[in-house]
Short mmCIF file of C-alpha atoms and ligand atoms in Angstrom, two decimals:
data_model
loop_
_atom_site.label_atom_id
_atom_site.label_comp_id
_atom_site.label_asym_id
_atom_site.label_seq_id
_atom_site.Cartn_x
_atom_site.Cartn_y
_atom_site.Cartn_z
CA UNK A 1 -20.07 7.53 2.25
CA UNK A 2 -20.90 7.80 -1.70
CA UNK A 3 -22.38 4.39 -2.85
CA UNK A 4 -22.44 4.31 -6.55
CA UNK A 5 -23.77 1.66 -8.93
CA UNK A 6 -22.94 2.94 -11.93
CA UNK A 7 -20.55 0.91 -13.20
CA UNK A 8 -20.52 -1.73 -16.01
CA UNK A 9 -23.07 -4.96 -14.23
CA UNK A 10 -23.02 -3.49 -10.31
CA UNK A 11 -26.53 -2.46 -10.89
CA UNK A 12 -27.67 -6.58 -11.51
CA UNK A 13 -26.04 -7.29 -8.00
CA UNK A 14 -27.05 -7.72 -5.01
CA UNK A 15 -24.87 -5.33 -1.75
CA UNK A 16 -23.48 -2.20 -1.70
CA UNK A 17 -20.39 -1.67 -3.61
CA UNK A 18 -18.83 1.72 -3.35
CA UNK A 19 -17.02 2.81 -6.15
CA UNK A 20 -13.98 5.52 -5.98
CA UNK A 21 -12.95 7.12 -9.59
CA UNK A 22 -9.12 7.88 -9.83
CA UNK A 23 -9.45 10.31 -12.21
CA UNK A 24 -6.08 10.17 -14.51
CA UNK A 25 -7.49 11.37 -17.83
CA UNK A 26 -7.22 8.47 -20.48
CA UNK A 27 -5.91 6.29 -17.59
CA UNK A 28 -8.65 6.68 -15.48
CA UNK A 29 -10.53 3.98 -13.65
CA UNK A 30 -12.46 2.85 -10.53
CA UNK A 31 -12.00 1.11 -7.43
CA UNK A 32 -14.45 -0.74 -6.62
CA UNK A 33 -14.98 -2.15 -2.76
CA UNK A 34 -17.65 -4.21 -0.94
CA UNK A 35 -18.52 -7.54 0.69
CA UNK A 36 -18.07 -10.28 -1.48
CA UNK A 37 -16.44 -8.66 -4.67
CA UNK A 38 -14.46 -11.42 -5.85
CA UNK A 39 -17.02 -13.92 -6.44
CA UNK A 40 -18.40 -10.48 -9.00
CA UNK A 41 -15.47 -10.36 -10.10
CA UNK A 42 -16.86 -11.98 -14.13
CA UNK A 43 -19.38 -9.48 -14.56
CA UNK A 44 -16.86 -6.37 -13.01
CA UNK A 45 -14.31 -6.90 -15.68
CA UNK A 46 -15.97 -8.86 -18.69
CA UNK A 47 -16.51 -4.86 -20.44
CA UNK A 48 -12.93 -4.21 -20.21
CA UNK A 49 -11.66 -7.45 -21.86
CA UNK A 50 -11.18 -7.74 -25.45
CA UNK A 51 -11.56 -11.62 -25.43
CA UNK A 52 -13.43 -13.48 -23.01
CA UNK A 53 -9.94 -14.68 -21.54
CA UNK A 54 -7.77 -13.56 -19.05
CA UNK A 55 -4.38 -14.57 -16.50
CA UNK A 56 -4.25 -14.95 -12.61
CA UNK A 57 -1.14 -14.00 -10.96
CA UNK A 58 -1.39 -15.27 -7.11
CA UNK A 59 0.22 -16.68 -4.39
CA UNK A 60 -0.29 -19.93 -2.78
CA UNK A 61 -1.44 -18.34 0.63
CA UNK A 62 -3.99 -16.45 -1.33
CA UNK A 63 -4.62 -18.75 -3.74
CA UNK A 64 -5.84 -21.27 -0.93
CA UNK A 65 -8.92 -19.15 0.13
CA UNK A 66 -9.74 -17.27 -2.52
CA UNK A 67 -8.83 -18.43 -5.65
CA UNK A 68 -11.71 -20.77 -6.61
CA UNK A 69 -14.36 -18.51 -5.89
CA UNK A 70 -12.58 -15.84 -8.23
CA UNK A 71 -12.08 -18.99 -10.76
CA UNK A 72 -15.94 -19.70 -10.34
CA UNK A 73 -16.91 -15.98 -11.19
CA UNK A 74 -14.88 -15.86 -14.12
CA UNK A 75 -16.16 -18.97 -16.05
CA UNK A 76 -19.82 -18.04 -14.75
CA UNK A 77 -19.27 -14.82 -16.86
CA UNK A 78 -17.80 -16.73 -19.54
CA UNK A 79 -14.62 -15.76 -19.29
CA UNK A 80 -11.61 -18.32 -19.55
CA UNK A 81 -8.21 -18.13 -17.16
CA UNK A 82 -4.97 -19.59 -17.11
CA UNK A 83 -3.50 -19.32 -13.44
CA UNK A 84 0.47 -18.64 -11.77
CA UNK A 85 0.29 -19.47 -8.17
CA UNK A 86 3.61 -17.91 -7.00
CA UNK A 87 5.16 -18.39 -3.53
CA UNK A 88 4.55 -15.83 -0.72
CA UNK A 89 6.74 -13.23 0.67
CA UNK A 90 8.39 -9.89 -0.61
CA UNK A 91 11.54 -12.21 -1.96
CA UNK A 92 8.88 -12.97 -5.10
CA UNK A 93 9.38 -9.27 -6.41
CA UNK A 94 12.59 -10.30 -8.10
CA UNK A 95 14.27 -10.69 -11.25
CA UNK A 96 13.77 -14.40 -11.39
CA UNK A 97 10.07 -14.32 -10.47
CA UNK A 98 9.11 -11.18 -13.08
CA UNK A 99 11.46 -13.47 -15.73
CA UNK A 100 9.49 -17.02 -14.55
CA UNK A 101 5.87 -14.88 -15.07
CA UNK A 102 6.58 -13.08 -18.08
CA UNK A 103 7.71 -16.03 -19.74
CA UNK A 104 4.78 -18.03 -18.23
CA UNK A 105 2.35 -15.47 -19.56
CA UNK A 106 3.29 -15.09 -23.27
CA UNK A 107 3.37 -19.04 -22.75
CA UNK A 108 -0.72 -18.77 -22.17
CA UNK A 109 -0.54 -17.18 -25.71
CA UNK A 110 -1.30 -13.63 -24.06
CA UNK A 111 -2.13 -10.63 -26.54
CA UNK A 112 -1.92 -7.02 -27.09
CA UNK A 113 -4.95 -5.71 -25.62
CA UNK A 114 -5.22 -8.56 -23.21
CA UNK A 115 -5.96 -8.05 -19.35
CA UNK A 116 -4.49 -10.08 -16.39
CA UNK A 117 -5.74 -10.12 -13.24
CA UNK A 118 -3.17 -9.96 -10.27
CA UNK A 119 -4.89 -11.78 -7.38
CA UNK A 120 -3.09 -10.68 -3.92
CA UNK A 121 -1.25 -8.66 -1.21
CA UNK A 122 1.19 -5.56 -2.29
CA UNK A 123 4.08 -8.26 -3.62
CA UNK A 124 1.58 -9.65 -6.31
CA UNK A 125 0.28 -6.50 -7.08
CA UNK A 126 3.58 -4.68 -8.03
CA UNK A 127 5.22 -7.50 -9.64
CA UNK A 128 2.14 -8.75 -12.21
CA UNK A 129 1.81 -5.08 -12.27
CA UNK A 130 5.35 -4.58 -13.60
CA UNK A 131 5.07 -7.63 -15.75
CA UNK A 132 1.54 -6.02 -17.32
CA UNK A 133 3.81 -2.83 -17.87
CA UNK A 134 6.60 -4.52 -19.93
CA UNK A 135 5.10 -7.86 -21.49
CA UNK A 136 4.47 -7.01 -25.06
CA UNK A 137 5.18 -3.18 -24.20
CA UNK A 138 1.83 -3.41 -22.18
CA UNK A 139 -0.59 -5.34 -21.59
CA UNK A 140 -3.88 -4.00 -18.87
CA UNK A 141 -4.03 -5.52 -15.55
CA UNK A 142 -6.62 -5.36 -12.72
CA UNK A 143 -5.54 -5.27 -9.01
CA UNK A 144 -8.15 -7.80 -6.52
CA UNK A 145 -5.62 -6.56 -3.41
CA UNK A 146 -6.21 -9.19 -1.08
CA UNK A 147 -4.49 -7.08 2.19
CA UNK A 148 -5.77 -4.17 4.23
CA UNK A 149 -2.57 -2.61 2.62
CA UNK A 150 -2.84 -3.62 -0.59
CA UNK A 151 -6.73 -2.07 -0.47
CA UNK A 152 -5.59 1.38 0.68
CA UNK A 153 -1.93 1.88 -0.93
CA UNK A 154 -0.52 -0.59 -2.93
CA UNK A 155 -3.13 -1.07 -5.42
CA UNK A 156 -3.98 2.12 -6.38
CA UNK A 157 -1.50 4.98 -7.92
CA UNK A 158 -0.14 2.98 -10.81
CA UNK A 159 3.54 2.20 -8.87
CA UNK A 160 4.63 -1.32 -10.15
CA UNK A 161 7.68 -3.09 -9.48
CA UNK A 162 10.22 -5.41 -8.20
CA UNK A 163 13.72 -4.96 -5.92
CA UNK A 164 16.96 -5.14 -6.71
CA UNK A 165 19.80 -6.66 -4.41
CA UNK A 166 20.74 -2.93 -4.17
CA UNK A 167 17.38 -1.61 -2.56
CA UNK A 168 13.41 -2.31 -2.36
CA UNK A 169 11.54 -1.00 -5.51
CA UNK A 170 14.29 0.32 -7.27
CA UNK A 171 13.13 -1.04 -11.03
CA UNK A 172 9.79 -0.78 -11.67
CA UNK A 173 7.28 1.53 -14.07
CA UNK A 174 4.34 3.60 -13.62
CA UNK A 175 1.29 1.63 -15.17
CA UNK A 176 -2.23 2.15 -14.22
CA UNK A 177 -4.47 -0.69 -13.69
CA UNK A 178 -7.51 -1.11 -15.54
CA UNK A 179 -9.73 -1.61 -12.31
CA UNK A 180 -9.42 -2.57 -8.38
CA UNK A 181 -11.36 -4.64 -6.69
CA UNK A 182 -11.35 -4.26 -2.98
CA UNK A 183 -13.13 -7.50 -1.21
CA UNK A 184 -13.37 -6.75 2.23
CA UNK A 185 -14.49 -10.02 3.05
CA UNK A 186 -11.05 -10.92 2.20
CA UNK A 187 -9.70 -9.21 4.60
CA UNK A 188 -11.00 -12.26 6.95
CA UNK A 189 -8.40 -14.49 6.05
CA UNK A 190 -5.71 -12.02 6.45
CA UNK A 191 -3.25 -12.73 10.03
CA UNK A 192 -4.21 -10.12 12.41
CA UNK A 193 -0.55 -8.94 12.63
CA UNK A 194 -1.28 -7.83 8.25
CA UNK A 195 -4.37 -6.33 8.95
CA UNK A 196 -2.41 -4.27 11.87
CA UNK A 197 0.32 -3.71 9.76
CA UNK A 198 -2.14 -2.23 6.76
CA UNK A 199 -4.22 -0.42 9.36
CA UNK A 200 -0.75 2.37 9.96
CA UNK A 201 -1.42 3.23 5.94
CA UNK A 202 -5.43 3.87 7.13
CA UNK A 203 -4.04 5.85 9.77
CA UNK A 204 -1.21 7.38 7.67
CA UNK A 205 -4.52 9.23 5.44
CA UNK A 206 -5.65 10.70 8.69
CA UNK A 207 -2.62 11.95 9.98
CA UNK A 208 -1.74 13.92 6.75
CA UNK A 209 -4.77 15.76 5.71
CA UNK A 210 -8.12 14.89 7.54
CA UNK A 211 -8.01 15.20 11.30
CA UNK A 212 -11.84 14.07 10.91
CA UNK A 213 -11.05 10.87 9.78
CA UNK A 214 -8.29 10.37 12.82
CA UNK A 215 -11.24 11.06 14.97
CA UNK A 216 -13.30 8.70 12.95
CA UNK A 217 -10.62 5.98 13.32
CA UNK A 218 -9.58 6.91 17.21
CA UNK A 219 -13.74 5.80 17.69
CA UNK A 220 -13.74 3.12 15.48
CA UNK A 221 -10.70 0.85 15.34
CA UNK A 222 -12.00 -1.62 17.29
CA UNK A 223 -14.81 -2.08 15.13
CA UNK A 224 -12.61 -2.27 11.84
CA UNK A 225 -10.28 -4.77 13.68
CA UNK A 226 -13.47 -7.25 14.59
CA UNK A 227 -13.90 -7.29 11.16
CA UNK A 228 -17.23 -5.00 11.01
CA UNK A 229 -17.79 -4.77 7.13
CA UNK A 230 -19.50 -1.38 7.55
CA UNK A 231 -16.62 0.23 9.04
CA UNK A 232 -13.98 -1.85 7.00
CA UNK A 233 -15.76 -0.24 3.82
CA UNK A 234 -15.85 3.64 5.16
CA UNK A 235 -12.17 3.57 5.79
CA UNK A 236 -10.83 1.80 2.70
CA UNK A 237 -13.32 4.38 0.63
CA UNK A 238 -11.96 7.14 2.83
CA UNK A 239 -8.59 5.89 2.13
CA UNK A 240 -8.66 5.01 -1.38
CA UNK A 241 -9.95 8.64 -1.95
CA UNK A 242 -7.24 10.13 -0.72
CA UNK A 243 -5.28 8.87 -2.25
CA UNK A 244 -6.32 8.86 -5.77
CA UNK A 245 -7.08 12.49 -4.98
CA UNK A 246 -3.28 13.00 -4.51
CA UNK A 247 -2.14 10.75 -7.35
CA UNK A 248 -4.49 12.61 -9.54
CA UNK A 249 -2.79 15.77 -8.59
CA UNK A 250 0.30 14.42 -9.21
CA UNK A 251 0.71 11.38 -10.85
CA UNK A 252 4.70 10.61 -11.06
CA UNK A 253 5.79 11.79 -7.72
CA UNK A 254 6.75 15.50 -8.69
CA UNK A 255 5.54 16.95 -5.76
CA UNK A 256 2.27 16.52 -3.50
CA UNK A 257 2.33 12.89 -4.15
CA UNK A 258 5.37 13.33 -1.44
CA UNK A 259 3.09 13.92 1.79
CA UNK A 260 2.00 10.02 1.08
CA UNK A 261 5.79 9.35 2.23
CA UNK A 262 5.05 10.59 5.74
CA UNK A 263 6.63 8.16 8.09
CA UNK A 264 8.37 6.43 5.23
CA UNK A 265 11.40 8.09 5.55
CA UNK A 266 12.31 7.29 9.02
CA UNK A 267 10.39 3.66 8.60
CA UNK A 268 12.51 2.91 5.77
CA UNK A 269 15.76 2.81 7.31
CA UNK A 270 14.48 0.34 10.09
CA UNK A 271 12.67 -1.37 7.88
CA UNK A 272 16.58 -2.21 6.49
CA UNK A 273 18.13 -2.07 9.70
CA UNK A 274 15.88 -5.15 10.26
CA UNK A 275 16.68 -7.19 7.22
CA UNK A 276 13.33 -6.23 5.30
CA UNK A 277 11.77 -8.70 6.46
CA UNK A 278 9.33 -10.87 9.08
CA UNK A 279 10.98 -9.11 12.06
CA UNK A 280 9.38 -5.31 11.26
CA UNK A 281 6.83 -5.49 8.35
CA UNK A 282 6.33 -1.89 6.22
CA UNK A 283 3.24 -1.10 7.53
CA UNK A 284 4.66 -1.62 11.23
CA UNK A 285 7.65 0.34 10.50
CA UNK A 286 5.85 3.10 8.84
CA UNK A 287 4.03 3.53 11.94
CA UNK A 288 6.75 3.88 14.09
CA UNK A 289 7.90 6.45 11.28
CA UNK A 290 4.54 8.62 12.29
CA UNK A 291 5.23 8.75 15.92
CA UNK A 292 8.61 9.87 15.35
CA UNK A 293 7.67 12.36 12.39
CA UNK A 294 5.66 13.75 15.17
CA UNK A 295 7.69 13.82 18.18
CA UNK A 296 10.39 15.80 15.77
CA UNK A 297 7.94 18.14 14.32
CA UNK A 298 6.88 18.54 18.05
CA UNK A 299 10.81 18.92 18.98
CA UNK A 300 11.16 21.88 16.40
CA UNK A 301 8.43 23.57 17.36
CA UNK A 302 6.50 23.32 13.96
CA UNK A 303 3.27 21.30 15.82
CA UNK A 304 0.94 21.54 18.13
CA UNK A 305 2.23 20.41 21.67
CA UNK A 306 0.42 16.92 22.57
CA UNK A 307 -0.53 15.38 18.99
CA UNK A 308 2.64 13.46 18.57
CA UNK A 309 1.35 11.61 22.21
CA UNK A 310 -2.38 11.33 20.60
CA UNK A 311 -0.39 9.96 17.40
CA UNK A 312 1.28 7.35 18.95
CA UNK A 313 -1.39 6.33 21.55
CA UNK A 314 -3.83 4.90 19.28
CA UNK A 315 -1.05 3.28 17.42
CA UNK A 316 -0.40 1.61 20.29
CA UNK A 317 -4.02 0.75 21.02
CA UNK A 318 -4.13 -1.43 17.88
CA UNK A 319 -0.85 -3.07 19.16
CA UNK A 320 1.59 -0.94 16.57
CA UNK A 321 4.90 -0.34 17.86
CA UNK A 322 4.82 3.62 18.02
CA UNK A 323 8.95 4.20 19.29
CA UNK A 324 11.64 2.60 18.37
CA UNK A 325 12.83 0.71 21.73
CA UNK A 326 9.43 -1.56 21.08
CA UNK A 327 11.27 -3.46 18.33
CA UNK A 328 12.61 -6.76 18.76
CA UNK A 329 15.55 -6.27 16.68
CA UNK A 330 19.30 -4.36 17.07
CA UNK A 331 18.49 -0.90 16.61
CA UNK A 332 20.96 1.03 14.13
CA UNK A 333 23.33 3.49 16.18
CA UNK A 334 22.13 7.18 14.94
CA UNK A 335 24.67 8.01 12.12
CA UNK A 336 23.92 4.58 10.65
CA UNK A 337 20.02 5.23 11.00
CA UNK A 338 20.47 9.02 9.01
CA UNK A 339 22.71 7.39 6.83
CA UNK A 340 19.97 4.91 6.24
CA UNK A 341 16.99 7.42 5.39
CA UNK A 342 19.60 9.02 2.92
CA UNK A 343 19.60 5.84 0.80
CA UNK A 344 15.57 6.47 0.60
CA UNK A 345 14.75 6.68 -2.77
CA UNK A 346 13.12 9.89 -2.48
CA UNK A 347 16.23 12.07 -0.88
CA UNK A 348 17.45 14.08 -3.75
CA UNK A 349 21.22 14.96 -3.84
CA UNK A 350 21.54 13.91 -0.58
CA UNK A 351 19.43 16.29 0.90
CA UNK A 352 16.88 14.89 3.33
CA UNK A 353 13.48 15.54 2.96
CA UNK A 354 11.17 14.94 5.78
CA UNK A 355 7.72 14.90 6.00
CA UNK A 356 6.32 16.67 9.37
CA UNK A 357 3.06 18.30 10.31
CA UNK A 358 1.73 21.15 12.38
CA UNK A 359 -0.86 19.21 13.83
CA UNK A 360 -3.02 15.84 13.26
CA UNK A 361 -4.14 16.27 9.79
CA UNK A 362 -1.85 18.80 8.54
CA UNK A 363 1.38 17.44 7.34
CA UNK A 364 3.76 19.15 5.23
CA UNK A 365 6.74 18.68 2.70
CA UNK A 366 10.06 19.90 4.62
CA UNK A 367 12.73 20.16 2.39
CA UNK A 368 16.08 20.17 3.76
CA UNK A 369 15.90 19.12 6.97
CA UNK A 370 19.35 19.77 8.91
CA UNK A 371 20.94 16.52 9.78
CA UNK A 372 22.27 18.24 13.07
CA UNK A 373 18.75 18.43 14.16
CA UNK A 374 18.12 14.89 12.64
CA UNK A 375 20.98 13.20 14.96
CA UNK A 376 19.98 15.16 17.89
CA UNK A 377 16.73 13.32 17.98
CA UNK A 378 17.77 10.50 16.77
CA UNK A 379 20.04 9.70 19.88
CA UNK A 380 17.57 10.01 22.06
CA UNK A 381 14.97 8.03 19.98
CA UNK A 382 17.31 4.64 19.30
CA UNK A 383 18.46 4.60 23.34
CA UNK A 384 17.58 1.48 24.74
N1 LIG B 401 2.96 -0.03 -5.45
C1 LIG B 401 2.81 0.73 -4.39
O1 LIG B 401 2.42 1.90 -4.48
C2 LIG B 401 3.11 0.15 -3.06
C3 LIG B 401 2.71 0.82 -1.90
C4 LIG B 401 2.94 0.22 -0.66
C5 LIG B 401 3.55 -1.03 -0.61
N2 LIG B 401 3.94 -1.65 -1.75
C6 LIG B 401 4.57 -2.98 -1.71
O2 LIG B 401 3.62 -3.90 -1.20
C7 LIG B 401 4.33 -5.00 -0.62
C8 LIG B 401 3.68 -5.35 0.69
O3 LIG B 401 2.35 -5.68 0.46
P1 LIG B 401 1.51 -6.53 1.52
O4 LIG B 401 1.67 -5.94 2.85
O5 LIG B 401 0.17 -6.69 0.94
O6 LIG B 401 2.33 -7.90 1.57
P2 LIG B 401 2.19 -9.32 0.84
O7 LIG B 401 1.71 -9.19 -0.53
O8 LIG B 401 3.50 -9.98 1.07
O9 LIG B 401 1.08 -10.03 1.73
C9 LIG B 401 1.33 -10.29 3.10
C10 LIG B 401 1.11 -11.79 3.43
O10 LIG B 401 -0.29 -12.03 3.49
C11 LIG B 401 -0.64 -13.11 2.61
N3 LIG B 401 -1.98 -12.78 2.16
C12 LIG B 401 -2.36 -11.82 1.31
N4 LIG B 401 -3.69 -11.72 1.27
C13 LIG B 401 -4.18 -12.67 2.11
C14 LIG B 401 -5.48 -13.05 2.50
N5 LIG B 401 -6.57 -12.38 2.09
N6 LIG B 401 -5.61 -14.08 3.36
C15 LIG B 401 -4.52 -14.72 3.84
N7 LIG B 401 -3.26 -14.38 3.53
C16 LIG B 401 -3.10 -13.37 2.66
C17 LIG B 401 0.44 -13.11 1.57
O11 LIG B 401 0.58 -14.40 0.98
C18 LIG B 401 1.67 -12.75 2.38
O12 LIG B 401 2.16 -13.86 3.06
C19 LIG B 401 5.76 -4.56 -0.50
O13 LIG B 401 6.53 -5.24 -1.47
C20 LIG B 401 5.73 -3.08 -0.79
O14 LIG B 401 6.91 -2.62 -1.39
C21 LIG B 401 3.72 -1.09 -2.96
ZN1 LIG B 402 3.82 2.44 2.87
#
């Protein structure tokens, strides 16, 4: 694990903070994760602020346990805040809520050069973020994610946004936040069925390019899930280092940036079959997504005989649904579920793009995938 403390005010504290660079040229910046980081949070950010003042964009589930203490560290570094408390749930990334905080914020007399803070899981993330990226034609922002899933994925890669009634995340920008602050004493707070849910991303870095870290994880779950802040940190530095290695390879999604999709595809499309909503959250529906990128790689002979079984095992040991007939919701027949993962953002005239892998730890882009072979597997995956 690299510990680093060279940062702006780290070295003054007390713990061990480990510090990931995403490494984006003039957009580059650090993610920062440890025990107690929010109540740092003054001294983390006061060198990137032009004025001692800044905005907090929350949410009133977040806002009950953590916002003072991130209030308290703020006005201990001298630093002044105005603060939104928004109301939970992925119906806040809308047009109404983006128009009710950008209005808000230039109401706090908010400058060019100013920095906001966006205090929260994935939903307050992307939509401050997307507010940062268009009030005043850009303002900075720095992520405290306040989820497992917000600590490994959301926050980090620059992907703001909101959804429209036509899709999730279909308006949005690419803007880079200034910092992230991982707390993984946040992470206490969190419902277990979140953490679970955030824990298939964790995974999801495992299964695509480090079999080691699977490994890691198969040994360690159980520890992460009690909450042990040792492991917690290893595999959201792990985690973030992937990916910030990928986005730094490929920062708008041309290319490598796809293998961070895997499972998306088919978790996507019952992710809408169930309404987007309480009934299959993203990170349980992206796990699902694994087992059965698996079982099909495994069903076209392109990996290793046994791993989609290993895949979806310790998904199920952390209580993730790994096949479909698990969910608690009307399964889509299979021509409705293909033509579901065809309205996936990523599928490019129409085409379906899958990601598979030859083995634990070595996924790959597969471009094309023939939808014969797609509904062949997919009746047999969606029978009751
Ligand atoms: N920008 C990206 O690259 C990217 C990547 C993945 C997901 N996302 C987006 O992220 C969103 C999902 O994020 P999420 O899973 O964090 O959901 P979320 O933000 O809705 O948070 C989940 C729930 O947990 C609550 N919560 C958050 N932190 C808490 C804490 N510490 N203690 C107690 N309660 C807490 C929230 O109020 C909410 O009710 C989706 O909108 C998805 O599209 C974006
Ligand atoms: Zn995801």
């Amino acid at each position: 694990m690299s510990t680093s403390s060279a940062a702006a005010g780290l070295d003054a504290l007390p713990g061990a903070v480990t510090t990931v660079p995403v490494a984006l040229g003039s957009r580059s910046y650090d993610i920062h994760i440890g025990e107690g980081l929010i109540g740092r949070t003054g001294d983390l950010i006061k060198p990137l602020l032009r004025r001692p003042r800044t905005a907090i964009v929350t949410d009133e589930n977040v806002a009950r346990h953590h916002l003072e203490p991130l209030r308290d560290s703020l006005a201990g570094a001298g630093i002044a805040s105005d603060t939104i408390v928004l109301a939970p749930g992925e119906a806040t990334k809308s047009f109404a809520d983006l128009a009710r905080l950008c209005d808000w914020l230039l109401g706090t007399g908010i400058e060019r050069g100013d920095c906001i803070v966006a205090l929260g899981g994935g939903v307050i993330g992307d939509l401050a973020g997307f507010a940062a990226a268009v009030v005043l034609r850009g303002i900075g922002f720095v992520q405290i994610p306040t989820t497992l899933l917000a600590q490994v994925d959301s926050s980090v890669g620059g992907k703001t946004g909101i959804n429209s009634s036509l899709g999730k995340n279909l308006i949005g920008a690419f803007h880079q936040p200034l910092c992230v602050i991982a707390d993984t004493a946040a992470l206490a707070t969190l419902a277990p069925r979140e953490l679970a849910a955030g824990y298939a991303e964790v995974a999801k870095y495992g299964l695509i390019g480090d079999a080691a870290f699977f490994a890691w994880l198969e040994d360690n779950a159980a520890r992460l899930f009690a909450g042990d802040r040792e492991a917690l940190t290893y595999a959201i530095n792990v985690s973030c280092q992937a990916k910030a290695r990928v986005v730094a390879a490929d920062e708008t999604e041309a290319g490598a940036r796809a293998l961070l999709n895997l499972g998306h595809t088919f978790g996507h499309a019952l992710e809408a079959a169930a309404g987007f909503g309480e009934k299959l959250l993203h990170g349980e529906a992206v796990a699902v997504g694994m087992a059965m990128a698996f079982r099909f790689s495994e069903r076209t002979d392109v990996c290793r005989a046994g791993a989609a079984a290993e895949v979806s095992g310790h998904l199920a040991s952390v209580g993730l649904p790994a096949v479909p007939r698990d969910l608690a919701f009307d399964l889509p027949g299979p021509e409705q579920m293909l033509a579901l993962m065809r309205k996936d953002k990523k599928a490019r005239d129409g085409r379906l793009t899958l990601i598979l892998a030859r083995d634990i730890g070595e996924a790959f882009i597969a471009p094309d995938v023939a939808d014969s072979h797609v509904l062949d597997f997919l009746r047999e995956e969606l029978r009751r």
